[in-house]
Coordinates of C-alpha atoms in Angstrom, one line a residue:
M299 CA 0.0 0.0 0.0
S300 CA 1.4 3.5 -0.9
R301 CA 1.9 6.0 1.8
I302 CA 2.2 9.8 2.4
W303 CA 5.2 11.6 3.8
A304 CA 4.8 14.8 5.7
G305 CA 7.7 17.1 6.3
I306 CA 7.8 19.8 9.0
D307 CA 10.1 22.8 8.9
S308 CA 10.1 24.0 12.5
G309 CA 10.0 27.6 13.6
K310 CA 9.6 29.5 16.8
S311 CA 6.1 30.8 16.3
H312 CA 5.1 28.9 13.2
H313 CA 5.9 25.6 11.4
H314 CA 5.5 24.8 7.8
G315 CA 3.9 21.4 7.0
L316 CA 4.1 19.8 3.6
A317 CA 2.9 16.4 2.5
V318 CA 4.0 14.4 -0.6
D319 CA 2.8 11.2 -2.2
A320 CA 4.9 8.2 -3.3
D321 CA 5.9 10.1 -6.5
G322 CA 7.0 13.2 -4.6
K323 CA 4.0 15.2 -5.7
T324 CA 2.9 17.9 -3.2
L325 CA -0.5 17.1 -1.7
L326 CA -0.6 19.8 1.0
S327 CA 1.5 22.8 1.9
R328 CA 0.6 25.0 4.9
R329 CA 2.0 27.4 7.4
V330 CA 0.6 26.8 10.8
A331 CA 0.9 28.5 14.2
N332 CA 2.8 26.7 16.9
D333 CA -0.5 26.3 18.8
E334 CA -2.4 23.2 19.7
P335 CA -5.7 23.8 17.7
E336 CA -3.8 24.6 14.4
L337 CA -1.4 21.7 14.9
L338 CA -4.2 19.3 15.5
K339 CA -6.0 20.5 12.4
L340 CA -2.8 20.0 10.3
I341 CA -2.5 16.4 11.6
G342 CA -6.2 15.8 10.9
D343 CA -6.0 17.2 7.4
V344 CA -2.9 15.1 6.5
L345 CA -4.7 11.9 7.9
D346 CA -7.7 12.8 5.8
L347 CA -5.6 13.0 2.7
A348 CA -4.0 9.7 3.5
D349 CA -7.5 8.1 3.6
G350 CA -6.2 5.0 5.4
R351 CA -2.8 5.0 3.9
R352 CA 0.3 5.0 6.1
V353 CA 1.7 8.4 7.0
T354 CA 5.3 9.0 7.9
W355 CA 6.2 12.4 9.5
A356 CA 9.7 13.8 9.3
I357 CA 11.1 16.7 11.3
D358 CA 14.4 18.4 11.6
M359 CA 14.4 18.9 15.4
T360 CA 13.6 16.7 18.3
G361 CA 13.1 19.2 21.0
G362 CA 12.6 22.9 21.6
E363 CA 10.5 24.7 19.0
P364 CA 8.5 21.6 17.7
A365 CA 8.1 20.0 21.2
L366 CA 4.3 20.5 21.3
L367 CA 3.9 19.1 17.7
L368 CA 6.0 16.1 18.5
A369 CA 4.0 15.4 21.6
L370 CA 0.7 15.6 19.6
L371 CA 2.1 13.3 16.9
L372 CA 3.3 10.7 19.3
N373 CA 0.1 10.9 21.4
H374 CA -1.8 10.1 18.2
G375 CA 0.4 7.1 17.4
Q376 CA 2.0 8.7 14.4
E377 CA 5.3 7.4 12.9
V378 CA 7.9 10.2 13.2
R379 CA 11.4 10.3 11.7
Y380 CA 14.2 12.6 12.5
I381 CA 16.3 14.2 9.8
P382 CA 19.2 16.3 11.0
G383 CA 19.3 19.9 9.9
R384 CA 22.7 19.6 8.3
L385 CA 21.4 16.8 6.1
V386 CA 18.5 19.0 5.0
N387 CA 20.9 21.8 4.2
R388 CA 23.1 19.6 2.1
A389 CA 20.2 17.9 0.3
S390 CA 18.7 21.3 -0.5
D391 CA 21.4 22.0 -3.1
G392 CA 20.0 19.1 -5.2
Y393 CA 16.6 20.7 -5.5
R394 CA 15.4 23.2 -8.0
G395 CA 14.8 26.8 -6.9
E396 CA 17.0 29.4 -5.2
G397 CA 16.7 31.0 -1.9
K398 CA 15.6 29.5 1.4
T399 CA 11.9 29.4 2.2
D400 CA 10.0 27.4 4.8
A401 CA 7.9 25.7 2.1
R402 CA 11.0 24.6 0.2
D403 CA 12.7 23.3 3.4
A404 CA 9.5 21.4 4.3
Y405 CA 9.4 19.8 0.8
V406 CA 13.1 18.8 1.1
I407 CA 12.4 17.2 4.5
A408 CA 9.3 15.3 3.2
D409 CA 11.1 14.2 0.0
Q410 CA 14.2 13.0 1.8
A411 CA 12.0 11.0 4.2
R412 CA 10.4 9.4 1.2
M413 CA 13.7 8.4 -0.3
R414 CA 16.0 7.6 2.6
R415 CA 15.9 4.5 4.7
D416 CA 18.4 5.5 7.4
L417 CA 16.4 8.1 9.3
R418 CA 16.1 7.4 13.0
P419 CA 12.6 7.1 14.4
V420 CA 11.4 9.4 17.1
R421 CA 9.7 7.5 20.0
P422 CA 8.3 8.7 23.3
G423 CA 11.0 8.8 25.9
D424 CA 10.6 7.9 29.5
E425 CA 10.0 10.8 31.9
A426 CA 13.4 10.4 33.6
A427 CA 15.3 10.4 30.2
I428 CA 13.4 13.6 29.1
E429 CA 14.3 15.3 32.4
L430 CA 17.9 14.3 32.0
K431 CA 18.0 15.6 28.4
L432 CA 16.7 19.0 29.6
L433 CA 19.1 19.1 32.6
T434 CA 22.2 18.1 30.6
G435 CA 21.3 20.5 27.9
R436 CA 21.1 23.3 30.4
R437 CA 24.4 22.2 31.9
A438 CA 26.0 22.3 28.5
D439 CA 24.8 25.9 28.0
L440 CA 26.2 26.9 31.3
V441 CA 29.5 25.4 30.7
E442 CA 29.7 27.2 27.3
D443 CA 28.8 30.5 29.1
R444 CA 31.5 29.8 31.7
T445 CA 34.2 29.1 29.0
R446 CA 33.4 32.4 27.3
A447 CA 33.4 34.3 30.6
V448 CA 36.8 32.8 31.6
N449 CA 38.2 33.7 28.2
R450 CA 37.0 37.3 28.6
L451 CA 38.4 37.4 32.1
R452 CA 41.8 36.1 31.0
G453 CA 41.9 38.5 28.0
T454 CA 41.1 41.5 30.2
L455 CA 43.6 40.6 32.9
L456 CA 46.3 40.0 30.2
S457 CA 45.7 43.6 28.9
M458 CA 46.7 45.0 32.3
F459 CA 48.6 42.5 34.4
P460 CA 50.2 39.7 32.2
A461 CA 52.4 38.3 34.9
L462 CA 49.3 37.5 37.1
E463 CA 47.4 36.1 34.1
R464 CA 50.2 33.6 33.5
A465 CA 50.3 32.6 37.2
L466 CA 46.6 32.1 37.9
D467 CA 44.4 29.1 37.0
M468 CA 41.0 30.7 36.4
T469 CA 39.2 27.4 36.7
N470 CA 39.8 27.4 40.4
T471 CA 37.8 29.4 43.0
G472 CA 40.8 30.9 44.7
P473 CA 42.1 33.0 41.9
L474 CA 38.6 34.2 41.1
R475 CA 38.0 35.2 44.7
L476 CA 41.4 37.1 44.6
L477 CA 40.3 39.1 41.6
T478 CA 37.0 40.2 43.3
G479 CA 39.1 42.1 45.8
Y480 CA 42.5 42.8 44.3
Q481 CA 43.3 43.4 40.6
T482 CA 46.2 45.8 40.1
P483 CA 49.9 45.1 40.8
A484 CA 50.1 48.2 43.0
A485 CA 47.1 47.1 45.2
I486 CA 48.6 43.6 45.6
R487 CA 52.0 45.0 46.5
R488 CA 50.6 47.4 49.1
T489 CA 48.6 44.6 50.7
G490 CA 51.6 42.2 51.0
V491 CA 51.7 38.4 51.6
T492 CA 50.5 38.4 55.2
R493 CA 47.5 40.6 54.8
L494 CA 46.5 39.0 51.5
T495 CA 46.8 35.5 53.0
K496 CA 44.5 36.5 55.9
W497 CA 42.0 38.1 53.4
L498 CA 41.8 35.0 51.3
A499 CA 41.6 32.7 54.4
N500 CA 38.7 34.6 55.7
R501 CA 36.9 33.8 52.5
K502 CA 37.7 30.1 52.9
V503 CA 40.1 30.0 50.0
R504 CA 42.2 26.8 50.0
G505 CA 46.0 27.3 49.8
A506 CA 45.6 31.0 50.8
R507 CA 49.3 31.4 51.6
S508 CA 50.5 29.9 48.4
L509 CA 48.1 32.0 46.3
A510 CA 49.0 35.2 48.1
E511 CA 52.7 34.5 47.5
T512 CA 52.1 33.9 43.8
A513 CA 50.1 37.1 43.4
V514 CA 52.7 39.3 45.3
D515 CA 55.5 37.7 43.3
A516 CA 53.7 38.6 40.0
A517 CA 53.1 42.2 41.3
E518 CA 56.8 42.6 42.1
R519 CA 57.5 42.0 38.4
Q520 CA 55.3 44.9 37.2
H521 CA 55.6 48.5 38.5
T522 CA 54.1 50.2 35.4
A523 CA 50.4 51.0 35.3
V524 CA 48.7 50.6 31.9
P525 CA 46.3 53.2 30.5
G526 CA 42.7 52.6 31.7
E527 CA 43.8 50.5 34.7
K528 CA 41.0 51.6 37.0
T529 CA 38.3 50.6 34.4
I530 CA 40.0 47.3 33.7
A531 CA 40.1 46.6 37.4
R532 CA 36.4 47.2 37.7
L533 CA 35.8 44.9 34.7
L534 CA 37.9 42.2 36.3
H535 CA 35.9 42.4 39.5
T536 CA 32.7 42.0 37.5
L537 CA 34.0 39.2 35.3
A538 CA 35.4 37.2 38.3
E539 CA 32.0 37.4 40.0
E540 CA 30.3 36.3 36.8
V541 CA 32.5 33.2 36.5
M542 CA 31.9 32.3 40.2
A543 CA 28.2 32.7 39.8
L544 CA 28.3 30.3 36.8
N545 CA 30.3 27.8 38.8
E546 CA 27.6 27.9 41.5
Q547 CA 24.9 27.3 38.9
I548 CA 26.8 24.4 37.4
A549 CA 27.3 22.9 40.8
E550 CA 23.6 23.2 41.6
I551 CA 22.5 21.6 38.3
D552 CA 25.1 18.8 38.8
K553 CA 23.3 17.9 42.0
L554 CA 20.0 17.8 40.2
I555 CA 21.4 15.7 37.4
E556 CA 23.0 13.2 39.8
G557 CA 19.8 12.8 41.8
R558 CA 17.7 12.3 38.7
F559 CA 20.2 10.0 37.1
H560 CA 20.2 7.7 40.2
D561 CA 16.4 7.5 39.9
H562 CA 16.7 5.8 36.5
E563 CA 16.5 2.0 36.4
L564 CA 19.7 1.7 34.3
A565 CA 21.8 4.1 36.5
D566 CA 23.6 1.3 38.4
I567 CA 24.5 -0.6 35.3
V568 CA 25.7 2.5 33.4
E569 CA 27.7 3.9 36.4
S570 CA 29.4 0.5 36.9
V571 CA 31.4 1.0 33.7
P572 CA 34.8 2.5 34.6
G573 CA 35.1 6.2 33.5
I574 CA 31.3 6.9 33.6
G575 CA 30.0 8.9 36.5
P576 CA 26.6 10.5 37.1
I577 CA 27.1 13.4 34.6
L578 CA 28.4 11.3 31.7
G579 CA 25.9 8.6 32.6
A580 CA 23.1 11.1 32.5
E581 CA 24.2 12.4 29.1
F582 CA 24.3 8.8 27.8
L583 CA 20.8 8.1 28.9
A584 CA 19.6 11.4 27.5
S585 CA 21.2 10.7 24.2
I586 CA 19.5 7.3 23.8
S587 CA 16.2 8.4 25.2
G588 CA 16.6 6.1 28.2
S589 CA 16.7 2.7 26.4
L590 CA 18.4 0.7 23.6
D591 CA 15.1 0.1 21.7
D592 CA 16.4 2.0 18.7
F593 CA 19.6 0.0 18.5
A594 CA 19.5 -3.6 17.3
S595 CA 23.2 -4.1 18.0
P596 CA 26.3 -2.5 19.6
D597 CA 27.4 -1.6 16.1
A598 CA 24.2 0.4 15.6
L599 CA 24.9 2.3 18.8
A600 CA 28.6 2.9 17.8
A601 CA 27.5 4.2 14.4
F602 CA 25.0 6.6 16.1
A603 CA 27.9 7.9 18.3
G604 CA 30.1 8.3 15.3
L605 CA 32.5 5.6 16.5
A606 CA 32.0 3.1 13.7
P607 CA 33.6 4.0 10.4
A608 CA 31.4 4.3 7.3
P609 CA 32.4 3.1 3.8
K610 CA 33.4 5.7 1.2
D611 CA 34.0 3.6 -1.9
S612 CA 34.2 5.0 -5.3
G613 CA 34.9 3.3 -8.7
K614 CA 37.8 0.9 -8.3
V615 CA 38.5 2.1 -4.7
S616 CA 37.0 -0.1 -2.1
G617 CA 37.5 -0.6 1.6
N618 CA 37.9 3.2 2.1
L619 CA 36.4 4.1 5.5
H620 CA 35.8 7.5 7.1
R621 CA 34.0 9.0 10.1
P622 CA 30.3 9.2 9.4
V623 CA 28.9 12.7 8.7
A624 CA 25.7 12.3 10.7
Y625 CA 26.3 11.2 14.3
H626 CA 25.4 12.3 17.9
R627 CA 28.2 14.5 19.0
R628 CA 27.4 14.6 22.7
L629 CA 27.1 10.8 22.8
Q630 CA 30.5 10.6 21.1
R631 CA 31.9 12.9 23.8
V632 CA 30.5 10.6 26.5
F633 CA 32.4 7.6 25.2
Y634 CA 35.6 9.6 24.3
T635 CA 35.8 11.3 27.7
S636 CA 34.9 8.1 29.7
A637 CA 37.6 6.2 27.7
L638 CA 40.3 8.7 28.7
V639 CA 39.2 8.5 32.3
S640 CA 39.1 4.7 32.3
I641 CA 42.8 4.5 31.3
R642 CA 43.6 5.9 34.8
C643 CA 41.2 3.8 36.9
D644 CA 40.6 0.5 35.0
P645 CA 43.3 -2.1 34.4
N646 CA 41.4 -3.6 31.5
S647 CA 41.0 -0.3 29.7
R648 CA 44.7 0.5 30.4
K649 CA 45.8 -2.8 28.9
F650 CA 43.7 -2.2 25.8
Y651 CA 45.1 1.3 25.4
V652 CA 48.7 0.1 25.6
Q653 CA 47.9 -2.5 23.0
A654 CA 46.4 0.2 20.7
V655 CA 49.5 2.4 21.1
L656 CA 51.8 -0.6 20.4
A657 CA 49.7 -1.3 17.2
L658 CA 50.2 2.3 16.2
A659 CA 53.9 2.1 16.9
H660 CA 54.1 -1.0 14.7
R661 CA 52.3 0.8 12.0
R662 CA 54.8 3.7 12.2
V663 CA 57.7 1.2 11.8
N664 CA 56.1 0.0 8.6
V665 CA 55.6 3.6 7.4
L666 CA 59.2 4.7 8.2
W667 CA 60.6 1.5 6.6
A668 CA 58.7 2.2 3.4
L669 CA 59.7 5.9 3.3
I670 CA 63.4 5.1 3.6
R671 CA 63.1 2.3 1.0
D672 CA 61.4 4.7 -1.5
R673 CA 63.6 7.7 -0.5
R674 CA 60.7 10.0 0.0
C675 CA 59.3 12.1 2.9
Y676 CA 56.0 11.4 4.7
Q677 CA 52.9 13.2 3.5
V678 CA 49.6 13.5 5.3
T679 CA 47.7 12.5 2.1
P680 CA 49.1 9.8 -0.1
P681 CA 50.6 11.0 -3.4
V682 CA 48.3 11.0 -6.4
T683 CA 49.2 8.3 -9.0
T684 CA 48.7 9.0 -12.6
P685 CA 46.9 6.2 -14.5
A686 CA 49.0 4.4 -17.1

């Protein structure tokens, strides 16, 4: 039996829905408000068009703007497929017409769903997995904000007091607390090691004496005030407090994530794997929607995480593998980070790592031997051979 494919181009206040038949002919194209009555009418109209035929919906986002639409589709038992936005952008080049419009994007989404067989289904996630996805997403935003704030702080300090910028680790609370009270070389010199140590200790800074000595030593190496020093000092005070506030927010959300993670039925199993703690475990569960139902094998999960090479054969060239273009980057980070951590705490992982390094070392022996034999230097890409 033929079916209908419906593509949704998601927007903040409106979506554009477009349905095509088995031949790619447009059956319906409509802009609808991101509001329940209009979304329900769109779903009903598409089902009426189908007249009992199977309907497959495709969407370029799985959260955020189309969350209400997704909930309505899943509640009505509809089949929904996810097509990443970057795939839509690449596919758009192969369609007629110029310029980006919502209707054109919706057609590309629907037509790609009609032709492709590798799109991942969207299924209802369990409540805990949904909450973990929201919490880990918020944490990722906060970490990005903190990274930007730390970079601004370091750049601002470098413009006035380079010796102190080199000496301080802005990821620690102590240096940040120091900059909320003392910023300029002159102020730190006037305070001295003893008084600065006491000031830091009163604010519960660990290693107060060592930090005070480091700051005073840096101040002794700069006796010149740069133009705008007072303004820079005020900016440093504000930026340091901003980073500290972000650190507190991240610590708070980490507690929420840890508590929600341990409520999940798979938490003990996931956390038993060396290198995976509550935060990485929560990101793992959020990435797979709380279960392995979408993955028939470990290879399928590895491919989803971008850890299984995909073939890139052409003509007479076969066996050419490369990293897949479409993969879940946060899930890849979970496995990559946990692998690095496991080297330090798990003897089995450490043994595997050593074997992998030895295999690479053996490979390098082969490469160096061939280079000397052929009297040529190593190149990142192999030299192009001209056909006879």
